[in-house]
Amino acid sequence: MSDGVLVVDKPAAMGSTDVVRVLRRVTRQRRVGHTGTLDPDATGVLVVCLGRATRLVRFLQEGRKAYLARVAFGVETTTQDASGRIVAERSADDVTEGRLRQALTGFVGDIEQVPPMVSAVKVGGERLYDKARRGEVVRREPRTVTIHDIVVESFEPGERAHASLLVTCSSGTYIRTLAHDLGGALGCGASLARLRRLTNGAFTVHDAHALTEIQEAAEHGELHRLVLTMAEAVRGLPSVEVDAETARAVATGRGLPPTGIPGPIALLHRVGGEPTLVAIYADADGHARAQAVFVQPADLQRSESR
């Protein structure tokens, strides 16, 4: 099985680590990792890196994300979503679409969120959800996240008003917490009823494959059709094609002249007409320096001699 990236359409009632466990078995790869957790009840885009591509995780997880969120007003739960125990109920019949839209203006831009107790955030070296299972509640420091846009897709008034929101946000944003805080702003409380991730960086639901499709492809020896190469996987990053001489220098981790491009940049080299990811570089201290190298000089020599 080659190194690369699988874009999975995660089903509900399955944790992100469960998906990784299934893919380890299906792909026969030990090194498998995802670029951003989805809650068990959430569905949608989960980007999973295989083999050497696991070194891409830190570069792929920082992109914007988009979610379709179904928010239930008038209900608060222990987990801020439908999986938790209801702790408060109020009528939401005074929530109008106009009030909702006005309240949402306060959540666009850089905002602070307190991570929920049931989350993968570590406090004191331990995941919050492990503490929550023991009934512990600990202080969590607020984190700054960015909400780029919120679009009201639909609104249904009533004692149990509901809204469907299209949210575009930065990595690290908790949509459950957004729903909870929105309910607080409206004075009725709220929780997340349903969540689907539509995009994760450059990857969308149109790129995603159901686990059943992935398993069937593996059974028929056709899994390679679904796996993106590492060069394809970095399409969301700025990229530069380099010649053979530069590629060999890059393969040894040698510094290059600064690119002038903020953030990481993918260096590609064509072998037999197909682009190969050689390395990820970034400007630092007046040079472009290797952040991760994916080939060895010998790999390039073998490829060029074919």
Coordinates of C-alpha atoms in Angstrom, one line a residue:
M1 CA 0.0 0.0 0.0
S2 CA 1.5 3.3 -1.0
D3 CA 1.8 6.4 1.1
G4 CA -1.0 8.9 0.6
V5 CA -4.2 10.4 1.9
L6 CA -7.7 9.0 2.1
V7 CA -10.6 11.5 2.5
V8 CA -13.3 9.7 4.5
D9 CA -17.0 10.5 4.8
K10 CA -17.2 9.6 8.5
P11 CA -20.5 8.0 9.5
A12 CA -22.4 8.8 12.7
A13 CA -21.9 6.8 15.9
M14 CA -18.3 6.2 15.1
G15 CA -15.3 8.0 16.6
S16 CA -12.4 9.4 14.6
T17 CA -10.0 6.9 16.3
D18 CA -12.4 4.1 15.3
V19 CA -12.1 5.2 11.7
V20 CA -8.3 5.1 12.0
R21 CA -8.5 1.6 13.5
V22 CA -10.6 0.4 10.6
L23 CA -8.2 1.9 8.1
R24 CA -5.1 0.4 9.7
R25 CA -6.7 -3.0 9.1
V26 CA -8.0 -2.2 5.6
T27 CA -4.8 -0.6 4.3
R28 CA -2.4 -2.8 6.3
Q29 CA -0.6 0.3 7.4
R30 CA 0.6 0.8 11.0
R31 CA 1.2 4.6 10.5
V32 CA -2.3 6.1 10.1
G33 CA -3.5 9.4 11.5
H34 CA -6.2 12.0 10.9
T35 CA -5.9 15.8 10.6
G36 CA -8.7 16.8 12.9
T37 CA -11.2 15.0 15.3
L38 CA -14.9 14.8 14.5
D39 CA -17.2 14.0 17.4
P40 CA -18.7 10.5 17.2
D41 CA -22.2 11.7 16.3
A42 CA -20.9 14.1 13.6
T43 CA -20.5 13.1 10.0
G44 CA -18.5 14.3 7.0
V45 CA -15.0 15.0 5.9
L46 CA -12.2 13.2 7.9
V47 CA -8.8 13.5 6.3
V48 CA -6.7 10.4 7.0
C49 CA -2.9 10.2 6.2
L50 CA -1.2 6.9 5.5
G51 CA 2.4 5.9 5.9
R52 CA 4.9 8.6 5.2
A53 CA 2.0 11.0 4.6
T54 CA 1.4 11.1 8.3
R55 CA 4.1 13.7 8.4
L56 CA 1.7 15.9 6.5
V57 CA -0.8 16.0 9.3
R58 CA 0.5 19.2 10.9
F59 CA 0.4 21.0 7.5
L60 CA -3.1 19.8 6.5
Q61 CA -4.9 20.4 9.8
E62 CA -4.6 24.2 9.9
G63 CA -6.9 25.0 6.9
R64 CA -10.4 26.5 7.2
K65 CA -13.2 24.2 7.9
A66 CA -16.9 24.4 7.0
Y67 CA -19.8 22.8 8.9
L68 CA -23.5 22.4 8.5
A69 CA -24.9 22.6 12.0
R70 CA -28.4 21.9 13.2
V71 CA -29.0 23.9 16.4
A72 CA -31.8 23.2 18.9
F73 CA -32.8 26.2 21.0
G74 CA -34.3 25.8 24.5
V75 CA -32.3 22.7 25.4
E76 CA -28.9 22.6 27.2
T77 CA -27.0 19.3 27.8
T78 CA -23.9 18.1 29.6
T79 CA -22.0 17.7 26.4
Q80 CA -23.4 20.7 24.5
D81 CA -24.8 18.3 21.9
A82 CA -27.6 15.7 21.6
S83 CA -25.4 12.9 23.1
G84 CA -25.5 14.5 26.5
R85 CA -27.9 14.5 29.4
I86 CA -30.4 17.4 29.4
V87 CA -29.6 19.8 32.2
A88 CA -32.0 22.7 31.3
E89 CA -35.1 23.3 29.2
R90 CA -36.7 26.6 28.4
S91 CA -39.2 27.8 25.8
A92 CA -37.6 29.3 22.7
D93 CA -40.7 30.7 21.3
D94 CA -39.4 34.3 21.5
V95 CA -36.5 33.5 19.3
T96 CA -37.1 34.9 15.8
E97 CA -35.0 34.7 12.7
G98 CA -34.3 38.4 13.1
R99 CA -33.1 38.0 16.7
L100 CA -31.0 35.0 15.6
R101 CA -29.3 36.9 12.8
Q102 CA -28.6 39.8 15.1
A103 CA -27.1 37.5 17.8
L104 CA -24.9 35.8 15.2
T105 CA -23.1 39.0 14.3
G106 CA -21.4 38.8 17.8
F107 CA -19.9 35.4 16.9
V108 CA -18.2 36.4 13.6
G109 CA -14.5 37.2 13.7
D110 CA -12.0 36.4 16.4
I111 CA -13.9 35.0 19.4
E112 CA -13.0 33.2 22.6
Q113 CA -14.3 29.8 23.4
V114 CA -14.0 27.7 26.5
P115 CA -13.5 24.1 25.4
P116 CA -16.2 21.7 26.6
M117 CA -15.4 19.2 29.3
V118 CA -16.2 16.4 26.8
S119 CA -13.4 17.2 24.4
A120 CA -9.9 16.0 23.4
V121 CA -8.2 19.0 24.8
K122 CA -5.5 18.1 27.4
V123 CA -5.3 19.7 30.8
G124 CA -2.6 18.5 33.1
G125 CA -1.5 15.9 30.6
E126 CA -4.9 14.2 30.4
R127 CA -7.8 14.5 27.9
L128 CA -10.8 16.4 29.2
Y129 CA -13.2 13.6 28.2
D130 CA -11.3 11.2 30.5
K131 CA -11.8 13.6 33.4
A132 CA -15.4 14.1 32.5
R133 CA -16.0 10.3 32.6
R134 CA -14.9 10.4 36.2
G135 CA -17.4 13.2 36.9
E136 CA -14.6 15.8 37.2
V137 CA -15.1 19.4 36.1
V138 CA -11.9 21.4 35.8
R139 CA -11.0 25.0 34.8
R140 CA -10.4 25.4 31.1
E141 CA -8.7 28.4 29.7
P142 CA -10.5 30.2 26.9
R143 CA -9.0 29.8 23.4
T144 CA -9.2 32.3 20.5
V145 CA -10.7 30.9 17.3
T146 CA -11.9 32.6 14.2
I147 CA -15.4 32.4 12.7
H148 CA -15.1 33.5 9.1
D149 CA -18.8 33.4 8.2
I150 CA -22.2 32.1 9.5
V151 CA -25.0 31.7 7.0
V152 CA -28.6 30.9 8.2
E153 CA -29.7 28.1 5.9
S154 CA -33.1 27.6 7.6
F155 CA -35.0 28.6 10.7
E156 CA -38.0 27.0 12.3
P157 CA -39.6 29.0 15.2
G158 CA -41.4 27.5 18.1
E159 CA -40.9 26.4 21.7
R160 CA -38.2 24.1 20.4
A161 CA -36.9 26.4 17.6
H162 CA -34.3 25.0 15.3
A163 CA -31.8 26.5 12.9
S164 CA -29.5 25.1 10.3
L165 CA -26.3 27.2 10.1
L166 CA -23.4 27.0 7.6
V167 CA -20.3 27.9 9.6
T168 CA -16.9 28.6 8.1
C169 CA -14.2 28.7 10.8
S170 CA -10.6 28.1 11.8
S171 CA -9.1 24.9 13.0
G172 CA -9.8 24.3 16.7
T173 CA -13.4 25.7 16.7
Y174 CA -16.0 23.8 18.7
I175 CA -19.3 24.0 16.9
R176 CA -21.0 22.5 20.0
T177 CA -19.7 25.4 22.0
L178 CA -20.8 27.9 19.4
A179 CA -24.3 26.5 19.6
H180 CA -24.2 26.6 23.5
D181 CA -22.9 30.2 23.6
L182 CA -25.4 31.3 20.9
G183 CA -28.2 29.9 23.1
G184 CA -26.8 31.9 26.0
A185 CA -26.8 35.1 24.0
L186 CA -30.4 34.5 23.1
G187 CA -31.4 33.8 26.7
C188 CA -32.9 30.4 26.0
G189 CA -30.0 28.0 25.9
A190 CA -29.2 25.8 23.0
S191 CA -27.3 22.6 22.0
L192 CA -26.1 21.0 18.8
A193 CA -28.6 18.6 17.4
R194 CA -26.6 17.5 14.3
L195 CA -23.3 18.3 12.6
R196 CA -21.7 17.6 9.3
R197 CA -18.3 18.7 8.2
L198 CA -18.4 19.8 4.6
T199 CA -14.8 20.9 4.1
N200 CA -11.4 20.5 5.8
G201 CA -8.9 22.7 4.1
A202 CA -8.7 21.9 0.4
F203 CA -10.8 18.7 0.9
T204 CA -14.6 18.6 0.5
V205 CA -17.4 16.1 0.8
H206 CA -17.1 15.6 -2.9
D207 CA -13.6 14.1 -2.3
A208 CA -14.8 11.9 0.5
H209 CA -15.5 8.1 0.3
A210 CA -17.7 6.1 2.6
L211 CA -15.9 3.5 4.7
T212 CA -17.9 0.8 3.0
E213 CA -16.6 2.0 -0.4
I214 CA -13.1 2.0 0.9
Q215 CA -13.4 -1.5 2.3
E216 CA -14.9 -2.8 -0.9
A217 CA -12.1 -1.2 -3.0
A218 CA -9.5 -2.9 -0.7
E219 CA -11.2 -6.3 -1.1
H220 CA -11.0 -5.9 -4.9
G221 CA -7.4 -4.7 -4.9
E222 CA -8.5 -1.2 -6.1
L223 CA -7.8 0.9 -3.0
H224 CA -5.1 2.9 -4.9
R225 CA -7.9 4.5 -6.9
L226 CA -9.2 6.2 -3.8
V227 CA -5.9 7.2 -2.2
L228 CA -4.5 10.7 -3.1
T229 CA -0.8 10.9 -3.6
M230 CA 1.2 13.2 -1.3
A231 CA 1.6 15.6 -4.2
E232 CA -2.2 15.7 -4.7
A233 CA -2.8 16.0 -1.0
V234 CA -0.8 19.3 -0.6
R235 CA -2.9 21.0 -3.3
G236 CA -4.1 23.5 -0.6
L237 CA -0.6 24.7 0.0
P238 CA 1.5 27.1 -2.2
S239 CA 3.8 24.9 -4.4
V240 CA 6.8 25.3 -6.6
E241 CA 8.2 22.8 -9.1
V242 CA 12.0 22.3 -8.8
D243 CA 14.5 20.8 -11.2
A244 CA 16.4 17.6 -10.6
E245 CA 19.5 19.4 -9.1
T246 CA 17.4 21.4 -6.6
A247 CA 15.4 18.3 -5.8
R248 CA 18.5 16.4 -4.9
A249 CA 19.7 19.3 -2.7
V250 CA 16.3 19.5 -1.0
A251 CA 16.3 15.7 -0.4
T252 CA 19.3 16.3 1.9
G253 CA 17.5 19.1 3.8
R254 CA 19.7 21.8 2.4
G255 CA 18.6 25.4 2.9
L256 CA 17.4 27.4 -0.1
P257 CA 17.0 31.1 -0.8
P258 CA 13.9 32.6 0.9
T259 CA 10.6 32.1 -1.1
G260 CA 8.9 35.2 0.2
I261 CA 5.8 33.2 0.7
P262 CA 4.3 33.2 4.2
G263 CA 3.8 29.8 5.7
P264 CA 4.7 26.3 4.4
I265 CA 5.3 25.7 0.7
A266 CA 5.4 22.3 -1.1
L267 CA 8.4 21.6 -3.3
L268 CA 7.5 19.3 -6.2
H269 CA 9.6 17.5 -8.8
R270 CA 8.3 15.8 -11.9
V271 CA 9.4 12.2 -12.4
G272 CA 8.1 10.6 -15.6
G273 CA 5.7 13.4 -16.0
E274 CA 4.1 12.9 -12.6
P275 CA 4.7 15.4 -9.7
T276 CA 6.4 14.0 -6.6
L277 CA 6.3 15.7 -3.2
V278 CA 10.0 16.2 -2.3
A279 CA 9.6 18.4 0.8
I280 CA 7.8 21.1 2.7
Y281 CA 9.8 24.2 3.3
A282 CA 9.2 27.5 5.1
D283 CA 11.1 30.8 5.3
A284 CA 13.1 31.2 8.5
D285 CA 16.1 33.3 9.4
G286 CA 16.6 34.6 5.9
H287 CA 16.5 31.2 4.3
A288 CA 13.9 28.6 3.2
R289 CA 14.4 25.7 5.5
A290 CA 13.1 22.1 5.4
Q291 CA 10.1 21.4 7.7
A292 CA 9.7 17.8 6.4
V293 CA 11.5 15.9 3.6
F294 CA 9.7 13.0 1.9
V295 CA 12.4 11.5 -0.4
Q296 CA 16.0 10.5 -0.2
P297 CA 18.6 11.4 -2.9
A298 CA 18.8 7.7 -3.8
D299 CA 15.0 7.7 -4.5
L300 CA 15.5 10.5 -7.1
Q301 CA 18.4 8.8 -8.7
R302 CA 16.5 5.5 -9.1
S303 CA 13.5 7.3 -10.5
E304 CA 15.6 9.3 -13.0
S305 CA 17.4 6.2 -14.2
R306 CA 14.3 4.4 -15.2

